[in-house]
Short mmCIF file of C-alpha atoms in Angstrom, two decimals:
data_model
loop_
_atom_site.label_atom_id
_atom_site.label_comp_id
_atom_site.label_asym_id
_atom_site.label_seq_id
_atom_site.Cartn_x
_atom_site.Cartn_y
_atom_site.Cartn_z
CA LYS P 1 126.66 89.45 89.98
CA ALA P 2 124.37 86.99 91.29
CA GLY P 3 122.50 88.25 94.70
CA VAL P 4 122.53 86.04 97.84
CA THR P 5 121.13 82.23 97.63
CA GLN P 6 118.97 80.43 100.21
CA THR P 7 117.77 77.16 99.92
CA PRO P 8 115.26 75.76 100.37
CA ARG P 9 112.68 78.84 100.45
CA TYR P 10 110.50 76.91 102.32
CA LEU P 11 110.24 74.17 105.02
CA ILE P 12 107.77 72.36 107.46
CA LYS P 13 109.05 70.52 110.31
CA THR P 14 107.55 68.97 113.78
CA ARG P 15 108.48 69.56 117.21
CA GLY P 16 112.08 67.85 118.01
CA GLN P 17 113.15 67.59 114.34
CA GLN P 18 115.95 69.45 113.42
CA VAL P 19 116.67 71.67 110.25
CA THR P 20 119.34 72.76 108.56
CA LEU P 21 119.47 76.13 105.85
CA SER P 22 121.98 76.69 103.36
CA CYS P 23 123.19 80.41 102.43
CA SER P 24 125.32 80.73 99.55
CA PRO P 25 126.78 84.79 99.88
CA ILE P 26 127.24 87.36 96.94
CA SER P 27 130.76 86.15 94.99
CA GLY P 28 133.55 87.58 97.19
CA HIS P 29 131.85 88.20 99.69
CA ARG P 30 133.46 86.69 103.24
CA SER P 31 131.19 87.29 105.96
CA VAL P 32 128.20 86.05 106.46
CA SER P 33 125.48 86.54 109.05
CA TRP P 34 122.60 85.07 109.85
CA TYR P 35 118.83 86.88 110.98
CA GLN P 36 115.62 85.46 112.28
CA GLN P 37 112.46 87.75 111.64
CA THR P 38 109.14 87.04 113.58
CA PRO P 39 106.06 89.20 113.63
CA GLY P 40 106.54 89.33 117.61
CA GLN P 41 110.18 90.01 117.58
CA GLY P 42 111.06 91.95 114.26
CA LEU P 43 114.52 91.29 112.68
CA GLN P 44 117.11 89.90 115.51
CA PHE P 45 120.45 89.02 114.83
CA LEU P 46 121.70 85.30 115.09
CA PHE P 47 125.20 85.10 114.26
CA GLU P 48 128.09 86.23 112.02
CA TYR P 49 130.83 83.99 110.32
CA PHE P 50 134.23 85.51 108.84
CA SER P 51 136.61 83.20 106.95
CA GLU P 52 134.87 80.33 108.50
CA THR P 53 135.27 81.42 112.03
CA GLN P 54 132.30 82.79 114.14
CA ARG P 55 133.08 86.60 114.95
CA ASN P 56 129.50 87.33 116.74
CA LYS P 57 126.35 85.95 118.63
CA GLY P 58 123.12 87.31 119.11
CA ASN P 59 121.15 86.24 122.37
CA PHE P 60 119.75 82.99 121.28
CA PRO P 61 120.10 79.33 122.73
CA GLY P 62 122.88 76.43 121.82
CA ARG P 63 120.38 74.67 119.67
CA PHE P 64 120.55 77.53 116.74
CA SER P 65 124.16 76.74 115.43
CA GLY P 66 126.26 77.44 111.77
CA ARG P 67 128.81 77.28 110.39
CA GLN P 68 130.85 78.57 107.11
CA PHE P 69 132.94 76.54 104.82
CA SER P 70 136.15 77.50 103.07
CA ASN P 71 134.43 78.94 99.85
CA SER P 72 132.34 80.75 102.26
CA ARG P 73 128.93 79.37 101.76
CA SER P 74 127.30 78.85 105.21
CA GLU P 75 124.84 76.63 106.86
CA MET P 76 122.91 77.42 110.39
CA ASN P 77 121.01 74.49 112.07
CA VAL P 78 118.27 74.28 114.50
CA SER P 79 117.83 71.22 116.76
CA THR P 80 115.24 70.20 118.75
CA LEU P 81 112.15 72.63 116.85
CA GLU P 82 109.93 74.61 119.03
CA LEU P 83 106.88 75.68 117.72
CA GLY P 84 108.84 79.30 118.40
CA ASP P 85 111.15 78.41 116.13
CA SER P 86 108.67 79.46 113.14
CA ALA P 87 110.14 82.11 111.39
CA LEU P 88 111.39 83.53 108.13
CA TYR P 89 115.86 83.17 108.33
CA LEU P 90 117.49 85.46 106.56
CA CYS P 91 120.76 85.67 105.43
CA ALA P 92 123.18 88.60 104.56
CA SER P 93 126.42 89.07 103.07
CA ARG P 94 128.82 92.05 103.08
CA LEU P 95 132.03 92.53 101.29
CA ARG P 96 133.73 94.98 103.88
CA THR P 97 133.71 95.18 107.60
CA SER P 98 131.36 98.36 107.61
CA GLY P 99 128.75 99.20 105.03
CA GLY P 100 125.40 97.31 104.36
CA GLU P 101 124.58 93.87 104.22
CA PHE P 102 122.31 92.46 101.32
CA PHE P 103 119.97 90.09 102.71
CA GLY P 104 118.86 86.89 100.57
CA PRO P 105 115.02 85.57 99.71
CA GLY P 106 114.55 83.83 103.07
CA THR P 107 113.92 80.22 104.45
CA ARG P 108 110.70 80.44 105.96
CA LEU P 109 110.54 77.22 108.06
CA THR P 110 107.16 76.09 110.03
CA VAL P 111 107.32 74.21 112.87
CA LEU P 112 103.91 72.07 113.64
CA GLY Y 1 114.72 92.14 121.66
CA GLN Y 2 115.29 95.46 119.70
CA GLN Y 3 116.82 98.40 120.86
CA LEU Y 4 115.91 100.93 117.73
CA ASN Y 5 112.79 102.65 118.18
CA GLN Y 6 111.06 103.35 114.43
CA ASN Y 7 108.13 105.54 114.36
CA PRO Y 8 105.85 105.42 112.85
CA GLN Y 9 104.80 101.53 113.03
CA SER Y 10 102.79 102.39 109.91
CA MET Y 11 101.37 105.08 107.56
CA PHE Y 12 98.70 105.32 104.79
CA ILE Y 13 99.23 107.94 102.60
CA GLN Y 14 97.79 109.33 99.11
CA GLU Y 15 99.88 109.05 96.05
CA GLY Y 16 102.28 111.95 95.84
CA GLU Y 17 102.82 112.67 99.03
CA ASP Y 18 105.89 113.05 101.27
CA VAL Y 19 107.06 110.53 103.84
CA SER Y 20 109.45 110.72 106.81
CA MET Y 21 109.92 107.94 109.33
CA ASN Y 22 112.60 108.14 111.75
CA CYS Y 23 114.83 105.96 114.47
CA THR Y 24 115.91 106.35 117.86
CA SER Y 25 118.32 104.51 120.18
CA SER Y 26 120.02 104.62 123.28
CA SER Y 27 123.02 103.62 122.23
CA ILE Y 28 125.71 104.64 119.69
CA PHE Y 29 125.59 103.46 116.16
CA ASN Y 30 128.62 104.38 113.28
CA THR Y 31 126.07 103.22 110.77
CA TRP Y 32 123.08 103.98 110.07
CA LEU Y 33 121.06 101.63 107.43
CA TRP Y 34 117.86 101.96 105.99
CA TYR Y 35 116.05 98.97 104.38
CA LYS Y 36 112.88 98.08 101.92
CA GLN Y 37 111.15 94.65 102.28
CA ASP Y 38 108.22 93.11 100.19
CA PRO Y 39 106.24 90.40 100.85
CA GLY Y 40 108.28 87.17 100.64
CA GLU Y 41 111.19 88.60 100.08
CA GLY Y 42 114.85 89.60 102.18
CA PRO Y 43 115.01 93.42 103.13
CA VAL Y 44 116.63 95.35 100.26
CA LEU Y 45 119.35 97.93 101.04
CA LEU Y 46 118.52 101.32 100.08
CA ILE Y 47 120.65 104.40 102.10
CA ALA Y 48 123.45 103.67 103.99
CA LEU Y 49 124.81 106.05 106.02
CA TYR Y 50 128.47 106.34 107.35
CA LYS Y 51 129.20 109.72 109.24
CA ALA Y 52 127.52 111.80 111.68
CA GLY Y 53 125.32 114.91 110.24
CA GLU Y 54 125.63 112.98 106.56
CA LEU Y 55 122.53 113.71 104.06
CA THR Y 56 122.48 110.87 101.74
CA SER Y 57 119.84 110.61 98.70
CA ASN Y 58 119.35 107.88 96.31
CA GLY Y 59 116.75 109.14 93.80
CA ARG Y 60 113.12 110.38 96.00
CA LEU Y 61 114.66 108.97 99.13
CA THR Y 62 116.89 111.16 101.29
CA ALA Y 63 117.82 109.77 105.04
CA GLN Y 64 120.47 111.49 107.13
CA PHE Y 65 122.86 110.39 110.50
CA GLY Y 66 121.67 112.04 113.41
CA ILE Y 67 124.72 114.42 114.78
CA THR Y 68 124.48 112.42 118.30
CA ARG Y 69 124.80 109.07 116.23
CA LYS Y 70 121.59 107.89 118.13
CA ASP Y 71 119.10 109.12 115.68
CA SER Y 72 118.50 108.63 111.84
CA PHE Y 73 115.54 109.85 109.80
CA LEU Y 74 114.41 108.77 106.16
CA ASN Y 75 112.30 110.78 103.90
CA ILE Y 76 110.56 109.43 100.51
CA SER Y 77 109.18 112.41 98.02
CA ALA Y 78 106.68 112.09 95.65
CA SER Y 79 105.56 108.73 96.78
CA ILE Y 80 103.91 106.21 94.56
CA PRO Y 81 102.29 103.05 94.54
CA SER Y 82 105.87 100.91 94.83
CA ASP Y 83 106.73 102.49 97.48
CA VAL Y 84 104.10 100.10 99.28
CA GLY Y 85 106.16 98.18 101.93
CA ILE Y 86 108.19 97.94 105.20
CA TYR Y 87 111.03 100.08 105.85
CA PHE Y 88 113.57 99.03 108.81
CA CYS Y 89 116.32 101.05 109.92
CA ALA Y 90 119.29 99.40 111.41
CA GLY Y 91 122.32 100.32 113.32
CA ASP Y 92 125.78 98.81 113.19
CA SER Y 93 127.90 99.28 116.00
CA ASN Y 94 131.13 98.71 113.78
CA ASN Y 95 132.33 96.23 116.29
CA ALA Y 96 134.57 93.39 115.92
CA GLY Y 97 132.36 91.86 113.23
CA ASN Y 98 129.22 92.93 112.14
CA MET Y 99 125.62 92.44 114.19
CA LEU Y 100 123.14 94.58 112.83
CA THR Y 101 120.41 96.22 115.17
CA PHE Y 102 117.26 96.46 113.45
CA GLY Y 103 113.90 99.03 114.50
CA GLY Y 104 110.65 97.40 114.38
CA GLY Y 105 109.88 98.64 110.79
CA THR Y 106 107.31 101.32 109.32
CA ARG Y 107 104.57 99.89 107.18
CA LEU Y 108 103.91 101.88 104.40
CA MET Y 109 100.48 101.79 102.51
CA VAL Y 110 100.07 104.54 99.29
CA LYS Y 111 96.78 105.33 98.10
CA PRO Y 112 96.43 105.81 94.15
#
């Protein structure tokens, strides 16, 4: 069974631009979560989607948004990029309500 | 910000030695997870713990879910060079939906 895939793997943007990242969960997994990883703040939860609905949201500004499609694939969008948005963005999927999440390789976003 | 205190932040050990790391929290979690992250990759799930007091092994790795549900421990026996990486603990409150809280990570370095 294929793992979680994320595209693109690397991205360079400039301040003020917007970006869309894509995630395909493991087949059969309906829950998709997004995390931001930075050296200073570590791994922080952004939001979780289940059956196309946002079920949980972390403490990030409204510039960070996401959605989930009927095939469970998910996208996250960051508008009006800031330098501090440079990070590794990780997507994770899980099969059940409890149990561990399985992470993709991440998208490395650099904002110049 | 992070709510899990993970220790130690880094370890430099000799091949063959045993390793111990732990996470403590001010909050109760219903699930504890341990992940390993290699450079340029997403975290990989090592062990999942679901019950207070539970002790679970995965090869040379053993993890325990603390009785108070506010802490967890990971031990690695007879370390080998490929154990190098960053180990993260994560707690899941399993409330409606999913939202993992991560520790700051333990960077493990193994000297052959």
